[in-house]
mmCIF file of C-alpha atoms in Angstrom:
data_model
loop_
_atom_site.group_PDB
_atom_site.id
_atom_site.type_symbol
_atom_site.label_atom_id
_atom_site.label_comp_id
_atom_site.label_asym_id
_atom_site.label_seq_id
_atom_site.Cartn_x
_atom_site.Cartn_y
_atom_site.Cartn_z
ATOM 1 C CA PHE F 23 5.989 -9.431 -1.218
ATOM 2 C CA GLY F 24 8.915 -6.984 -0.882
ATOM 3 C CA GLY F 25 6.572 -3.988 -0.756
ATOM 4 C CA VAL F 26 4.367 -5.514 1.925
ATOM 5 C CA LEU F 27 7.320 -6.481 3.882
ATOM 6 C CA VAL F 28 8.662 -2.905 3.881
ATOM 7 C CA ALA F 29 5.150 -1.675 4.766
ATOM 8 C CA ALA F 30 4.996 -3.972 7.732
ATOM 9 C CA VAL F 31 8.367 -2.985 9.037
ATOM 10 C CA LEU F 32 7.497 0.691 8.546
ATOM 11 C CA ALA F 33 4.082 0.189 10.352
ATOM 12 C CA ILE F 34 5.835 -1.260 13.346
ATOM 13 C CA ILE F 35 8.387 1.648 13.479
ATOM 14 C CA MET F 36 5.635 4.270 12.928
ATOM 15 C CA LYS F 37 3.387 2.660 15.618
ATOM 16 C CA ASN F 38 6.158 3.175 18.118
ATOM 17 C CA VAL F 39 7.273 6.685 16.972
ATOM 18 C CA MET F 40 3.581 7.898 16.792
ATOM 19 C CA PHE F 41 2.628 6.156 20.072
ATOM 20 C CA ILE F 42 -0.470 4.548 18.489
ATOM 21 C CA ASN F 43 -2.159 2.279 20.977
ATOM 22 C CA GLY F 44 -4.709 0.501 18.933
ATOM 23 C CA TYR F 45 -7.704 2.682 19.903
ATOM 24 C CA PHE F 46 -8.154 4.214 16.593
ATOM 25 C CA ASN F 47 -11.984 4.145 15.905
ATOM 26 C CA ASN F 48 -15.311 3.253 17.554
ATOM 27 C CA GLU F 49 -14.916 -0.431 16.644
ATOM 28 C CA SER F 50 -11.782 -0.545 18.697
ATOM 29 C CA LEU F 51 -13.773 0.528 21.695
ATOM 30 C CA TYR F 52 -16.463 -2.070 20.959
ATOM 31 C CA LEU F 53 -13.797 -4.772 20.753
ATOM 32 C CA GLU F 54 -12.324 -3.598 24.064
ATOM 33 C CA ALA F 55 -15.805 -3.935 25.757
ATOM 34 C CA LEU F 56 -16.820 -7.168 24.201
ATOM 35 C CA LEU F 57 -13.621 -9.344 24.451
ATOM 36 C CA PRO F 58 -12.554 -10.770 27.741
ATOM 37 C CA ALA F 59 -9.414 -9.453 29.364
ATOM 38 C CA GLY F 60 -6.305 -11.008 27.943
ATOM 39 C CA GLN F 61 -7.878 -11.925 24.685
ATOM 40 C CA LYS F 62 -7.543 -8.572 22.904
ATOM 41 C CA ASN F 63 -4.631 -7.077 21.176
ATOM 42 C CA LEU F 64 -5.757 -3.915 19.590
ATOM 43 C CA VAL F 65 -2.371 -3.098 18.177
ATOM 44 C CA ALA F 66 -2.417 -6.403 16.310
ATOM 45 C CA VAL F 67 -5.769 -5.382 14.752
ATOM 46 C CA LEU F 68 -4.291 -1.972 13.786
ATOM 47 C CA PHE F 69 -1.230 -3.804 12.281
ATOM 48 C CA ALA F 70 -3.529 -6.122 10.334
ATOM 49 C CA ALA F 71 -5.516 -3.193 9.017
ATOM 50 C CA VAL F 72 -2.320 -1.541 7.708
ATOM 51 C CA LEU F 73 -1.093 -4.744 6.101
ATOM 52 C CA ILE F 74 -4.425 -5.470 4.405
ATOM 53 C CA GLY F 75 -4.473 -1.902 2.933
ATOM 54 C CA SER F 76 -0.870 -2.287 1.867
ATOM 55 C CA VAL F 77 -1.284 -5.774 0.379
ATOM 56 C CA GLY F 78 -4.228 -4.531 -1.721
ATOM 57 C CA ALA F 79 -2.374 -1.562 -3.074
ATOM 58 C CA VAL F 80 0.933 -3.401 -3.755
ATOM 59 C CA MET F 81 -0.892 -6.282 -5.350
ATOM 60 C CA ASP F 82 -2.904 -4.081 -7.662
ATOM 61 C CA VAL F 83 0.278 -2.151 -8.841
ATOM 62 C CA SER F 84 2.342 -5.339 -9.079
ATOM 63 C CA MET F 85 -0.242 -7.203 -11.142
ATOM 64 C CA SER F 86 -0.874 -4.234 -13.441
ATOM 65 C CA LEU F 87 2.883 -3.692 -13.999
ATOM 66 C CA ALA F 88 3.520 -7.370 -14.582
ATOM 67 C CA SER F 89 0.703 -7.480 -17.115
ATOM 68 C CA ALA F 90 1.946 -4.432 -18.935
ATOM 69 C CA LEU F 91 5.502 -5.888 -19.125
ATOM 70 C CA PHE F 92 4.067 -9.211 -20.377
ATOM 71 C CA GLU F 93 2.133 -7.491 -23.174
ATOM 72 C CA LEU F 94 5.261 -5.576 -24.118
ATOM 73 C CA ALA F 95 7.367 -8.788 -24.080
ATOM 74 C CA ILE F 96 5.004 -10.623 -26.454
ATOM 75 C CA SER F 97 4.515 -7.541 -28.698
ATOM 76 C CA VAL F 98 8.087 -6.608 -29.188
ATOM 77 C CA GLU F 99 10.275 -9.295 -30.653
ATOM 78 C CA ASP F 100 13.673 -9.890 -29.002
ATOM 79 C CA ILE F 101 13.130 -7.366 -26.263
ATOM 80 C CA SER F 102 16.025 -7.362 -23.804
ATOM 81 C CA PHE F 103 16.070 -7.520 -20.034
ATOM 82 C CA LYS F 104 17.438 -3.866 -20.002
ATOM 83 C CA GLN F 105 14.596 -2.571 -22.213
ATOM 84 C CA LEU F 106 11.968 -4.332 -20.090
ATOM 85 C CA VAL F 107 13.448 -2.868 -16.810
ATOM 86 C CA LYS F 108 13.562 0.567 -18.391
ATOM 87 C CA SER F 109 9.852 0.161 -19.478
ATOM 88 C CA GLY F 110 8.936 -1.248 -16.104
ATOM 89 C CA PHE F 111 10.302 1.777 -14.248
ATOM 90 C CA SER F 112 8.645 4.161 -16.542
ATOM 91 C CA ILE F 113 5.228 2.464 -16.255
ATOM 92 C CA GLY F 114 5.818 1.957 -12.400
ATOM 93 C CA ARG F 115 6.565 5.624 -11.984
ATOM 94 C CA ASP F 116 3.184 6.650 -13.433
ATOM 95 C CA MET F 117 1.329 3.961 -11.456
ATOM 96 C CA MET F 118 3.062 5.038 -8.212
ATOM 97 C CA GLY F 119 1.725 8.535 -8.479
ATOM 98 C CA THR F 120 -1.830 7.691 -9.166
ATOM 99 C CA MET F 121 -1.998 4.793 -6.644
ATOM 100 C CA ALA F 122 -0.454 6.885 -3.885
ATOM 101 C CA ASN F 123 -2.988 9.622 -4.509
ATOM 102 C CA THR F 124 -5.794 7.061 -4.503
ATOM 103 C CA LEU F 125 -4.624 5.602 -1.150
ATOM 104 C CA ILE F 126 -4.303 8.956 0.483
ATOM 105 C CA LEU F 127 -7.745 10.179 -0.821
ATOM 106 C CA ALA F 128 -9.381 6.897 0.263
ATOM 107 C CA TYR F 129 -7.968 7.230 3.759
ATOM 108 C CA ILE F 130 -8.982 10.903 3.964
ATOM 109 C CA GLY F 131 -12.462 9.931 2.736
ATOM 110 C CA SER F 132 -12.838 7.144 5.239
ATOM 111 C CA SER F 133 -12.241 9.530 8.171
ATOM 112 C CA LEU F 134 -13.684 12.654 6.682
ATOM 113 C CA SER F 135 -16.741 12.873 8.976
ATOM 114 C CA PHE F 136 -14.542 12.477 12.058
ATOM 115 C CA LEU F 137 -12.105 15.055 10.752
ATOM 116 C CA LEU F 138 -14.932 17.553 10.273
ATOM 117 C CA VAL F 139 -16.175 17.006 13.779
ATOM 118 C CA LEU F 140 -12.698 17.755 15.130
ATOM 119 C CA ILE F 141 -12.501 20.894 12.994
ATOM 120 C CA ALA F 142 -15.988 21.954 14.177
ATOM 121 C CA TYR F 143 -14.717 21.777 17.815
ATOM 122 C CA ASN F 144 -11.893 24.130 16.828
ATOM 123 C CA SER F 145 -9.020 21.579 17.157
ATOM 124 C CA SER F 146 -5.673 22.904 16.382
ATOM 125 C CA PHE F 147 -3.594 21.394 13.593
ATOM 126 C CA LEU F 148 -1.330 19.816 16.231
ATOM 127 C CA GLY F 149 -4.366 18.437 17.929
ATOM 128 C CA LEU F 150 -5.678 16.990 14.693
ATOM 129 C CA ILE F 151 -2.416 15.180 13.695
ATOM 130 C CA ASN F 152 -1.989 13.866 17.283
ATOM 131 C CA ASN F 153 -5.449 12.338 17.320
ATOM 132 C CA GLN F 154 -5.299 8.452 17.169
ATOM 133 C CA ILE F 155 -7.643 8.103 14.269
ATOM 134 C CA ILE F 156 -5.893 10.740 12.111
ATOM 135 C CA ALA F 157 -2.517 9.408 13.104
ATOM 136 C CA PHE F 158 -3.616 5.949 12.027
ATOM 137 C CA GLU F 159 -4.912 7.229 8.661
ATOM 138 C CA ILE F 160 -1.609 9.004 8.140
ATOM 139 C CA MET F 161 0.300 5.901 8.998
ATOM 140 C CA GLN F 162 -1.770 3.807 6.594
ATOM 141 C CA ALA F 163 -1.226 6.309 3.780
ATOM 142 C CA ILE F 164 2.531 6.506 4.286
ATOM 143 C CA THR F 165 3.101 2.779 4.724
ATOM 144 C CA GLY F 166 0.947 1.920 1.728
ATOM 145 C CA SER F 167 2.677 4.452 -0.462
ATOM 146 C CA ILE F 168 6.182 3.306 0.558
ATOM 147 C CA GLY F 169 5.099 -0.260 0.078
ATOM 148 C CA ILE F 170 3.981 0.458 -3.481
ATOM 149 C CA LEU F 171 7.307 2.365 -4.020
ATOM 150 C CA CYS F 172 9.334 -0.675 -2.940
ATOM 151 C CA GLY F 173 7.180 -3.170 -4.754
ATOM 152 C CA ILE F 174 7.621 -1.574 -8.175
ATOM 153 C CA PRO F 175 11.466 -2.341 -8.506
ATOM 154 C CA LEU F 176 10.959 -5.894 -7.328
ATOM 155 C CA THR F 177 8.092 -6.590 -9.658
ATOM 156 C CA THR F 178 9.993 -4.950 -12.568
ATOM 157 C CA PHE F 179 13.133 -7.031 -12.085
ATOM 158 C CA ILE F 180 11.325 -10.278 -11.636
ATOM 159 C CA ALA F 181 8.950 -9.744 -14.595
ATOM 160 C CA ALA F 182 11.813 -8.495 -16.772
ATOM 161 C CA ALA F 183 13.948 -11.592 -15.832
ATOM 162 C CA LEU F 184 11.001 -13.961 -16.577
ATOM 163 C CA TYR F 185 9.790 -12.229 -19.732
ATOM 164 C CA SER F 186 13.242 -11.661 -21.331
ATOM 165 C CA ILE F 187 14.032 -15.413 -21.280
ATOM 166 C CA LYS F 188 14.212 -16.577 -24.910
ATOM 167 C CA ILE F 189 11.316 -19.016 -24.927
ATOM 168 C CA THR F 190 8.197 -19.168 -26.985
ATOM 169 C CA PHE F 191 5.256 -17.884 -25.138
ATOM 170 C CA SER F 192 2.242 -20.223 -25.215
ATOM 171 C CA ILE F 193 -0.131 -17.346 -25.631
ATOM 172 C CA SER F 194 -0.777 -16.387 -29.157
ATOM 173 C CA LYS F 195 -0.395 -12.758 -30.316
ATOM 174 C CA ASN F 196 -3.780 -12.852 -31.945
ATOM 175 C CA CYS F 197 -5.718 -13.586 -28.780
#
């Protein structure tokens, strides 16, 4: 939840700084044409797209991290909160790098044909990064990556606190 909240706040800030107006792909233009006046908020659609992407990435990393810490907690007898936190940060650091790369590559891949069209028309670098579609993809990659970065410590601390409690786990080690 913490990572998604940070991603949401960052998306709002970036939308204002980057002057993104909601017209970020052809579907936005279709929505503009199909919906009656007063019933469309394309910035809200953009915000929802950023949040959905961030939720997926943060949820994937958080669940994988919590599962790894759970396995560690049931495998190592009398593991302390501090040891779980240290392991969580180590695991999370590795996950952060790969997931951030995955997000960035996925967003580049989703707009690759459009990017190639812009390059074919000799757009300058400044023209490329100021394009609404490219700016939106950059915003998604940055907010998703920072959301993951913020979700890792929160997941680590919560999982370490829960798994270091001296109770008998109901799951057998032999499963």
